[in-house]
Amino acid sequence: MGSSKNSKLNSESIVGEDEYQDQSIGTELTRTDINKMAWRSLLLQASFNYERMQAAGWLYGLLPALNKIHTNKEDLSKAMKGHMGFLNTHPFLVTFVMGIILAMERSKQNVSSIQSTKIAIGAPMGGVGDAMFWLTLLPICGGIGADLALNGSIMGAVVFFLLFNVVHFSLRFGLAHYAYRMGVSAIPIIKANTKKVAHAASIVGMTVIGALVATYVNLSTTLEITAGDAVVKIQADVIDKLMPAFLPLLYTLTMFALVKRGWSPVRLIVLTVTLAVVGKFAGFL
Amino acid sequence: MGSSKNSKLNSESIVGEDEYQDQSIGTELTRTDINKMAWRSLLLQASFNYERMQAAGWLYGLLPALNKIHTNKEDLSKAMKGHMGFLNTHPFLVTFVMGIILAMERSKQNVSSIQSTKIAIGAPMGGVGDAMFWLTLLPICGGIGADLALNGSIMGAVVFFLLFNVVHFSLRFGLAHYAYRMGVSAIPIIKANTKKVAHAASIVGMTVIGALVATYVNLSTTLEITAGDAVVKIQADVIDKLMPAFLPLLYTLTMFALVKRGWSPVRLIVLTVTLAVVGKFAGFL
Amino acid sequence: MGSSKNSKLNSESIVGEDEYQDQSIGTELTRTDINKMAWRSLLLQASFNYERMQAAGWLYGLLPALNKIHTNKEDLSKAMKGHMGFLNTHPFLVTFVMGIILAMERSKQNVSSIQSTKIAIGAPMGGVGDAMFWLTLLPICGGIGADLALNGSIMGAVVFFLLFNVVHFSLRFGLAHYAYRMGVSAIPIIKANTKKVAHAASIVGMTVIGALVATYVNLSTTLEITAGDAVVKIQADVIDKLMPAFLPLLYTLTMFALVKRGWSPVRLIVLTVTLAVVGKFAGFL
Amino acid sequence: MEISLLQAFMLGILAFIAGLDLFNGLTHMHRPVVLGPIVGFILGDLQTGILVGGTLELVWMGLAPLAGAQPPNVIIGTVVGAAFAISTGVSADVAVGIAVPFAVAVQMGITFLFSAMAPMMSKCDRMAENADIKGIEKVNYMALLVLGSFYFLWAFLPIHFGAEHAGAMVEALPETLIDGLGVAGGIMPAIGFAVLMKIMMKNAYIPYFILGFVGAAWLELPILAIAGAALAMALIDFMKKSEPVQIKNEEAEDGI
Amino acid sequence: MEISLLQAFMLGILAFIAGLDLFNGLTHMHRPVVLGPIVGFILGDLQTGILVGGTLELVWMGLAPLAGAQPPNVIIGTVVGAAFAISTGVSADVAVGIAVPFAVAVQMGITFLFSAMAPMMSKCDRMAENADIKGIEKVNYMALLVLGSFYFLWAFLPIHFGAEHAGAMVEALPETLIDGLGVAGGIMPAIGFAVLMKIMMKNAYIPYFILGFVGAAWLELPILAIAGAALAMALIDFMKKSEPVQIKNEEAEDGI
Amino acid sequence: MEISLLQAFMLGILAFIAGLDLFNGLTHMHRPVVLGPIVGFILGDLQTGILVGGTLELVWMGLAPLAGAQPPNVIIGTVVGAAFAISTGVSADVAVGIAVPFAVAVQMGITFLFSAMAPMMSKCDRMAENADIKGIEKVNYMALLVLGSFYFLWAFLPIHFGAEHAGAMVEALPETLIDGLGVAGGIMPAIGFAVLMKIMMKNAYIPYFILGFVGAAWLELPILAIAGAALAMALIDFMKKSEPVQIKNEEAEDGI
Ligand SMILES: OC[C@H]1O[C@H](O)[C@@H](O)[C@@H](O)[C@@H]1O
Ligand SMILES: OC[C@H]1O[C@H](O)[C@@H](O)[C@@H](O)[C@@H]1O
Ligand SMILES: OC[C@H]1O[C@H](O)[C@@H](O)[C@@H](O)[C@@H]1O
């Protein structure tokens, strides 16, 4: 996976890119700053898309605080670039992740370390939040509301709206402040153990990414080879028996190789869309 | 999981508590001592209860030997305190665990190390013994006995009783001596590697405890939220999908936190019983 | 598992046996040598048997190259002894393993390290190849062939034969050269990290062997104890619940113990066959 | 009852707003139980709106976008469905039947949009490179505008021109293309992960990537379980690194 | 046939002894195949006792307390069932039918006792603190006495007063309370583990606790498999610690 | 049509060659689709041979030896089946019915041979010890000869003497013995692993053996998944060993 020459070059260049130039702890963030972040987090999914999912909206939420923390423009650019990476978490729990990440930004952790933490905390919270809010809170509030509505009362709408949003907004703002405070109180420990913390965060982050590849990338072939009486379903009969999620892994590693060769994501998207449409047309996807 | 201050205090105080003052190898245990232990092991479950299961009966079985090994009274107290910890193993295999543990006591291993070993060996033997004796030996002997009995012969009772107990008592006594000898022959190695052995034992012990929490603690909520047409079964629809055994874990960690704050087990039992009865009454347990 | 005395003796003696006397990198293998190996690999299963499976055929394939590499006769003997060990891989992918192994032989890695690598790569390829060639390629070619044949055309046989063997032979020869080149280019790295590479290979190899014992050794008892009304199926009701693959593990460890005591494989085979026939006769296998 | 142009326009605006709320804001005013009454209010029949809203709420019960995957669109289903129910007087169930093809078309359309938005991310990358805060913000705002307008059209057109005429439009959609984009949407996270791995992947983390993959692909463990096990591994590693010093003391003690 | 007070008393004593044998001693003289004949002997009809015992043995076949969980109580089932069968001459099956409510009541009662015994453990903790050997022993003996007496009563009362009267007693039990105690019994090991963790848990072992939990909760592995994997991890750790010294040599050799 | 001795002999030779091809060479000329026409050619009825071959190809579709386990033997099934079909004029299906007992007998016979070949391995061990290249080669050639002859006989005899007479032979096989050898074949890899472990097993690798076993026995993971996870562990270990030096620097930096 990557010839040794490649990876050496890579790791060197990353080390440089990875660290912030200004290593002094950033300006303190006020309650107003955190509130602003929480408000902005409402647009987490404004530019939702299937390549990076919530990336740009996530960055949008962090921007004012990042601008305050990174007075050095190059550092700001580094931070922003990092936060354009893939992210998908639950929109109600996102401020929890944001709070922690801002504390890490303030303490000028390395970009890769911050990104690992973002994934390590954010990704599992996606499923947790879906189960708690989309599959539990929502049907409960909806059920109560529908019940009242079917009796002809406008209170159905009102009760639903209030019930749901009391939970929603208390979480959104509560978690933001809670997480930031928690993160800040951990700054000294983090600072003293920068490398170790980064390493630990990367372990969790990369493990989760490995799992995400198998979970989030949906790619399977509908290819069936019919030769006389014999029908071989390539996906069910061959791939799934050998290595489930083989195609997602293969495709991700291919993309990774191309990214390392300098292909731009746009090119990869065009490639992917073309492949998908052609595949659908030719009947193998 | 425990602030760093807490855990530091803890670990310091534990270190003190953990080691025996008298580090010289204890008196040798004679065949009679081991036989006595095996006889006493018949009362392993005399004071069986759902908090510590076989703890006090286990201690009862070890007492004469412990008394001989720990001439220093404080050490005896330490040992006894340790052996009052949760234990559940199979009553026919228990002497195997006892034999090994007594050898460790003689070599004056740390309390936590001894307890880890006890759990690491004893807990898996619970399931093993159940499968071998309760679900295999017993139906076989019972079947033979019942067969004879249904023909009207008193030999059914006699054959059953003899067959079963020949196995039972040969194991009980045989394992006791075997395990103790084995343990004693390992003393020099253990002594030379005290810290390492303790660490290894703790790894197995704590892993098993983690598994036991998910296996032995039975706690699930019957809560269903019915809102109009919507029914959300909290246990099956939410918790089990997110994290099976979440409630057992939560409850155990809560208990752990309270124990660390100095709550006595009795208080926790009262709390638990109250919660259970109230929960049953209110219909959420 | 093995008393400490035993294992010490063992490991000492192994160290000696394990290393090649002549540590200089072996003669280069020409294209002809590799082609010869690929041709000979057609007889991989000539002396197939259930104890070592493809061992002797595998060695047959490597012999000319080994003879060229190990000019020292004792080294040749060492190498040959190692390659008589158990192996089962897919006959179409075997040249891939062979190529890598020959490169390792040239760089005079330790025998145990070479054998670990052989197992670590070869064993998983068995299942992979079966899925790809026996369960996919074969039915497809066969289906096409049968289709033509049922229309009465001799082209069925011809098309089948050509289609199948184009894939077959391109793989067999292509992989041989590819793997050997790959292996050779890795020689400097391997040489510089001999011990580490050996350790890593052994980790994978031994893990795979642990898995192979549970997968390849088929041993289960048909024993049912019927005592009056009670029927206890020893395999399904007891062993499978406690520890699936318990009997295979037990038998393998017993064989291992006997091998270490110096029993010859022939003796073990006689023992095994006797046991199996008696067991079948007595009805417990 | 006839629906006036103004009313159709107002319903379009309502769909615009509710459409945004489905993914942003998330006050859930876009759920039928709230949206129904508003449609009713606009069309001058609050009472029917409330009842239709309640009914549709049950129909969409438990359908929410998980991991970005779209169920049949609740907003167009409700706005169009309720509008038909109120204007033609048919029952809510019948009205839903009419609205379903539009809800499904929008479901696919959103999938399309979320795929089409992907190339924009590279533009954002360049803005990030230049620390162009305003730029990032503008992208997000523009995306909202596009998304909202899309909803506006899908509410306005069927309501203004009638289901029959609008239905033709739906059928005119090139199916394999749309399906192909759906497939592309499913694959696209691979690119996101590739970009991520470029930042985070060092050789030292390859094993953990493998372990995560094995856990998810073969053992089918949920992300939470894998994150838990990964945390355990990270902690073991974290604590091990500080040991060497300790070990030396220990060894000294042990006289090794 | 009438059962005399003395006979009822002797059956109570028999239940006392057999009750202890179910958890202590474990000679399994408490199984129907042995107990039935003894009941028959006491009631003067050994032959019927033998037959009833054989029948009941099959009824309770495969039912034994696993991990502390109680099946319907075999002892009261046998003693009361056999006594009724012998005294009234009904078949064994009918007698079991009569005995079942008592067997179930005792099942719940034992669960109750095993929960109620829990607070006694703190007392034992204090005794252990004081190295009070005699105290620990006394607790165990007392517990046996309580347990045995409980069995005595549940055998004596139904036999002496007849199933109808005793049945009323069973029905008088407050069900939610009993059920609640059953629930409490299920939760209680949590306290035991908490106490254990206080002794054994250091930060270094948190990861292993997590791994054990993940293995049991999500992968549903049995304890034996988890212990096996844990042993492997412990061995890896055990052998790694002694390596540093070796490593240095190796490095020296390798000239790094 | 009568089959001449020469023809029967040639079919035996064909079976010899095809029998080798099943495990060696693997050109798959042994599949019915190729074998059928050749049988037809030998018996002077190519056309029927082609049709029967096509039919039998479908019968054996998807049956191949996996991990050494034998399905009913395709070669004897085809050669004998096709010969009967051509000579007696019955349909291919009926002919297969006649051939099946022979195919099954050969399946067992191969299992027998593969068990009986095992002791030869020790001889090979000694040859390896002596670096006796010629010897190893001879063993392999001899094994081929034995295997091929075995096939020759099982094709020649039924064809020459007729199914009825040959069928008696099949029935004369001592079943428990054959079954016992099948069982022995299943167990035998244990010996192979034992020999392997003698070479490779050091104490340091016991934990990995355990982990592999737990993964395969309880989690029922396929070898590929286990090899993947093992690779991850090996890499972690591989990279860790070079760290100590680095760590010291780090510590120095951190001033610990
Ligand atoms: O799964 C987490 C998250 O994924 C996407 O971002 C959307 O589908 C959200 O609705 C969902 O909560
Ligand atoms: O499960 C092990 C063990 O648990 C409890 O102690 C009792 O139920 C025993 O009967 C059982 O053998
Ligand atoms: O399973 C791998 C391999 O095992 C044995 O060697 C034979 O059965 C082959 O046909 C098979 O491909």
GROMACS .gro file of N, CA and C and ligand atoms in nm, chain A residues 45 48 53-54 88-91 126-127 130 134 216, chain D residues 23 65-69, ligand 1:
model
   69
   45GLN      N    1  -2.590   2.128   0.708
   45GLN     CA    2  -2.610   2.048   0.587
   45GLN      C    3  -2.649   2.133   0.467
   48PHE      N    4  -2.486   2.001   0.168
   48PHE     CA    5  -2.473   1.855   0.179
   48PHE      C    6  -2.453   1.793   0.043
   53MET      N    7  -2.024   1.502   0.227
   53MET     CA    8  -2.140   1.511   0.315
   53MET      C    9  -2.148   1.650   0.381
   54GLN      N   10  -2.121   1.659   0.511
   54GLN     CA   11  -2.148   1.787   0.578
   54GLN      C   12  -2.028   1.880   0.584
   88ASN      N   13  -1.971   1.314   0.846
   88ASN     CA   14  -2.114   1.293   0.862
   88ASN      C   15  -2.142   1.255   1.006
   89THR      N   16  -2.218   1.340   1.070
   89THR     CA   17  -2.254   1.313   1.209
   89THR      C   18  -2.401   1.353   1.225
   90HIS      N   19  -2.451   1.342   1.345
   90HIS     CA   20  -2.591   1.379   1.360
   90HIS      C   21  -2.603   1.529   1.384
   91PRO      N   22  -2.695   1.596   1.312
   91PRO     CA   23  -2.705   1.741   1.320
   91PRO      C   24  -2.740   1.794   1.460
  126GLY      N   25  -2.323   0.975   1.462
  126GLY     CA   26  -2.423   0.975   1.356
  126GLY      C   27  -2.531   0.871   1.381
  127GLY      N   28  -2.487   0.748   1.401
  127GLY     CA   29  -2.582   0.640   1.425
  127GLY      C   30  -2.656   0.657   1.557
  130ASP      N   31  -2.921   0.927   1.511
  130ASP     CA   32  -3.033   0.879   1.429
  130ASP      C   33  -3.129   0.795   1.511
  134TRP      N   34  -3.419   1.065   1.524
  134TRP     CA   35  -3.504   1.038   1.407
  134TRP      C   36  -3.596   0.920   1.431
  216TYR      N   37  -2.038   0.292   0.459
  216TYR     CA   38  -2.096   0.407   0.389
  216TYR      C   39  -2.086   0.400   0.238
  878PHE      N   40  -3.327   1.971   0.603
  878PHE     CA   41  -3.187   1.941   0.626
  878PHE      C   42  -3.117   2.050   0.706
  920PRO      N   43  -3.431   1.108   0.689
  920PRO     CA   44  -3.309   1.077   0.615
  920PRO      C   45  -3.199   1.024   0.708
  921LEU      N   46  -3.161   0.900   0.691
  921LEU     CA   47  -3.053   0.840   0.771
  921LEU      C   48  -2.927   0.833   0.686
  922ALA      N   49  -2.817   0.881   0.740
  922ALA     CA   50  -2.688   0.877   0.670
  922ALA      C   51  -2.701   0.935   0.529
  923GLY      N   52  -2.787   1.036   0.514
  923GLY     CA   53  -2.797   1.106   0.388
  923GLY      C   54  -2.891   1.042   0.287
  924ALA      N   55  -2.942   0.921   0.319
  924ALA     CA   56  -3.031   0.853   0.224
  924ALA      C   57  -3.172   0.911   0.234
 1624LIG     O1   58  -2.671   0.949   0.989
 1624LIG     C1   59  -2.637   1.077   1.038
 1624LIG     C2   60  -2.694   1.187   0.952
 1624LIG     O2   61  -2.663   1.160   0.818
 1624LIG     C3   62  -2.697   1.263   0.729
 1624LIG     O3   63  -2.624   1.372   0.763
 1624LIG     C4   64  -2.844   1.296   0.734
 1624LIG     O4   65  -2.914   1.191   0.679
 1624LIG     C5   66  -2.890   1.316   0.876
 1624LIG     O5   67  -3.030   1.322   0.880
 1624LIG     C6   68  -2.843   1.202   0.963
 1624LIG     O6   69  -2.878   1.225   1.094
   0.00000   0.00000   0.00000
